[in-house]
């Protein structure tokens, strides 16, 4: 009897000890989790815009609905045709009944467009990117390609050029196929929406910024006027609350775009771009739960996590490994050694416990006949971890 009571007391003491250990462990893991500022999104991605170096990724290659993030790709197509002079900034586009119907639908983020009224390409692009106007997006795409299917084809071409494999595209807006009404694709389920991964959206954004950096002058605009008719004008306010001076602007840098998105299937989505240490980065969060502002909060969590881990290290003539300061190049006529320096503004994001001098880059020399001062003649490939490598170009001194 005494032994049984002793065993019972021992068992109770053991259970109490386990509970205390459990509480300690739970507290510890909660602290770790808080320190890491986890990104509460289905998928997230952050990269250096110039080099493509991956700084953060979570479910980054899995495809999800992306809603109005689609308009980044739409803008890339439109910009290409502006540069080819197939469209002009001051060209006026007449609004059809189908487009006017979308523009008047309260469910969609829009500025009003009046049937048969004319609007410039510039004003439609501004409203598409500043307030995510669906009617304006539709008007641009139809004026550019003539039909939804034809514009979808152009979007797929540009997406593949940007590095996206098997882009799943149903329209220029990011709505479900059925929400396009009479303009929807036949023989396609009404619930189908454009599908991209977080990495895909970063690649499309990089493509747009690389080729058409002038679009950032639009995406960073906080306020702009839209002329609805001769006597009616509305003031547009940018719906990206991470821009400089706005409530969710990052502390360590300045954001100047790029696009938000929201459907029931996609949740809140945001692609951002901005400069940190004079270096442009691209951020992506997909399917963020909670309120509208949470997409910006989670983007800031990702940015803070990256800056806690990494520091930007410039690669220049002063820290270029000695054995790569002179390289041998071969042409059809001769083989010779030339002095080289890293391309201007070359840099790597290194973990704070890493040193550039401890890395062993691989040299790749380009074959070329004529080598002039400033010509890119080789690259150093820095392998930083299992999923990221960075190319630093070398040019003739």
Short mmCIF file of N, CA, C and O in Angstrom, two decimals, residues 6 39 43 65 69 91 116-117 122 149 170 182 184 187 192 211 239 280 289 302 324 332 338-339 361 369 384:
data_model
loop_
_atom_site.label_atom_id
_atom_site.label_comp_id
_atom_site.label_asym_id
_atom_site.label_seq_id
_atom_site.Cartn_x
_atom_site.Cartn_y
_atom_site.Cartn_z
N UNK A 6 3.66 5.64 -2.99
CA UNK A 6 4.94 6.23 -3.41
C UNK A 6 5.05 6.28 -4.93
O UNK A 6 5.47 7.29 -5.51
N UNK A 39 7.09 34.62 -42.36
CA UNK A 39 6.25 35.27 -43.36
C UNK A 39 4.96 34.47 -43.50
O UNK A 39 4.98 33.34 -44.01
N UNK A 43 3.01 31.50 -50.13
CA UNK A 43 4.30 31.47 -50.84
C UNK A 43 4.95 32.84 -50.73
O UNK A 43 4.25 33.86 -50.66
N UNK A 65 -3.03 30.86 -57.83
CA UNK A 65 -3.73 31.98 -58.45
C UNK A 65 -3.07 33.28 -58.00
O UNK A 65 -2.68 33.41 -56.84
N UNK A 69 -1.88 40.53 -59.92
CA UNK A 69 -0.45 40.54 -60.21
C UNK A 69 -0.22 40.28 -61.69
O UNK A 69 0.82 40.65 -62.24
N UNK A 91 -1.98 57.75 -77.84
CA UNK A 91 -3.03 57.14 -78.67
C UNK A 91 -4.32 56.99 -77.86
O UNK A 91 -4.29 56.62 -76.70
N UNK A 116 -18.05 54.26 -75.70
CA UNK A 116 -17.74 55.11 -76.86
C UNK A 116 -16.82 56.29 -76.53
O UNK A 116 -16.37 56.98 -77.44
N UNK A 117 -16.54 56.52 -75.24
CA UNK A 117 -15.60 57.58 -74.88
C UNK A 117 -14.18 57.11 -75.22
O UNK A 117 -13.90 55.91 -75.31
N UNK A 122 -1.74 56.20 -72.06
CA UNK A 122 -1.08 56.60 -70.81
C UNK A 122 -2.05 56.59 -69.63
O UNK A 122 -1.74 56.05 -68.57
N UNK A 149 -8.00 35.87 -76.36
CA UNK A 149 -7.13 34.75 -76.73
C UNK A 149 -5.83 35.23 -77.38
O UNK A 149 -4.75 34.72 -77.07
N UNK A 170 -5.33 32.83 -68.58
CA UNK A 170 -6.68 32.84 -69.13
C UNK A 170 -7.17 34.23 -69.49
O UNK A 170 -8.08 34.38 -70.29
N UNK A 182 -19.07 38.03 -71.55
CA UNK A 182 -19.09 37.66 -72.96
C UNK A 182 -17.70 37.52 -73.56
O UNK A 182 -17.55 36.96 -74.66
N UNK A 184 -15.21 35.87 -72.09
CA UNK A 184 -14.52 34.72 -71.53
C UNK A 184 -14.12 33.73 -72.62
O UNK A 184 -14.69 33.72 -73.72
N UNK A 187 -15.03 26.89 -73.82
CA UNK A 187 -14.54 25.54 -73.48
C UNK A 187 -13.53 25.55 -72.33
O UNK A 187 -12.74 24.62 -72.17
N UNK A 192 -11.54 28.94 -63.70
CA UNK A 192 -10.10 28.95 -63.97
C UNK A 192 -9.51 30.35 -63.84
O UNK A 192 -10.07 31.32 -64.34
N UNK A 211 13.84 45.87 -68.77
CA UNK A 211 13.62 46.37 -70.14
C UNK A 211 12.95 47.74 -70.17
O UNK A 211 13.21 48.54 -71.06
N UNK A 239 -2.87 52.25 -54.29
CA UNK A 239 -3.33 51.29 -53.28
C UNK A 239 -2.18 50.46 -52.70
O UNK A 239 -2.41 49.56 -51.90
N UNK A 280 18.49 47.36 -55.91
CA UNK A 280 17.08 47.05 -56.13
C UNK A 280 16.80 45.58 -55.83
O UNK A 280 17.54 44.68 -56.25
N UNK A 289 -3.25 35.76 -45.50
CA UNK A 289 -4.53 35.81 -44.79
C UNK A 289 -4.72 37.14 -44.06
O UNK A 289 -3.79 37.93 -43.92
N UNK A 302 9.51 39.73 -44.25
CA UNK A 302 10.49 39.08 -45.12
C UNK A 302 11.74 39.94 -45.29
O UNK A 302 12.87 39.46 -45.19
N UNK A 324 42.42 36.29 -60.55
CA UNK A 324 41.46 36.64 -61.61
C UNK A 324 41.62 38.09 -62.08
O UNK A 324 40.80 38.58 -62.85
N UNK A 332 40.22 33.81 -82.56
CA UNK A 332 40.64 33.02 -83.72
C UNK A 332 42.10 33.26 -84.06
O UNK A 332 42.80 32.38 -84.53
N UNK A 338 44.84 39.52 -70.41
CA UNK A 338 44.39 40.91 -70.27
C UNK A 338 44.00 41.18 -68.82
O UNK A 338 43.62 40.27 -68.07
N UNK A 339 44.09 42.43 -68.43
CA UNK A 339 43.66 42.85 -67.09
C UNK A 339 42.16 43.10 -67.09
O UNK A 339 41.61 43.66 -68.06
N UNK A 361 35.16 31.30 -56.32
CA UNK A 361 34.33 31.38 -57.52
C UNK A 361 34.94 30.60 -58.69
O UNK A 361 36.15 30.35 -58.73
N UNK A 369 36.02 37.71 -80.71
CA UNK A 369 37.09 38.12 -81.62
C UNK A 369 37.68 39.48 -81.27
O UNK A 369 38.89 39.65 -81.20
N UNK A 384 26.78 30.16 -53.56
CA UNK A 384 26.60 30.64 -52.19
C UNK A 384 25.96 29.61 -51.28
O UNK A 384 26.23 29.56 -50.09
#
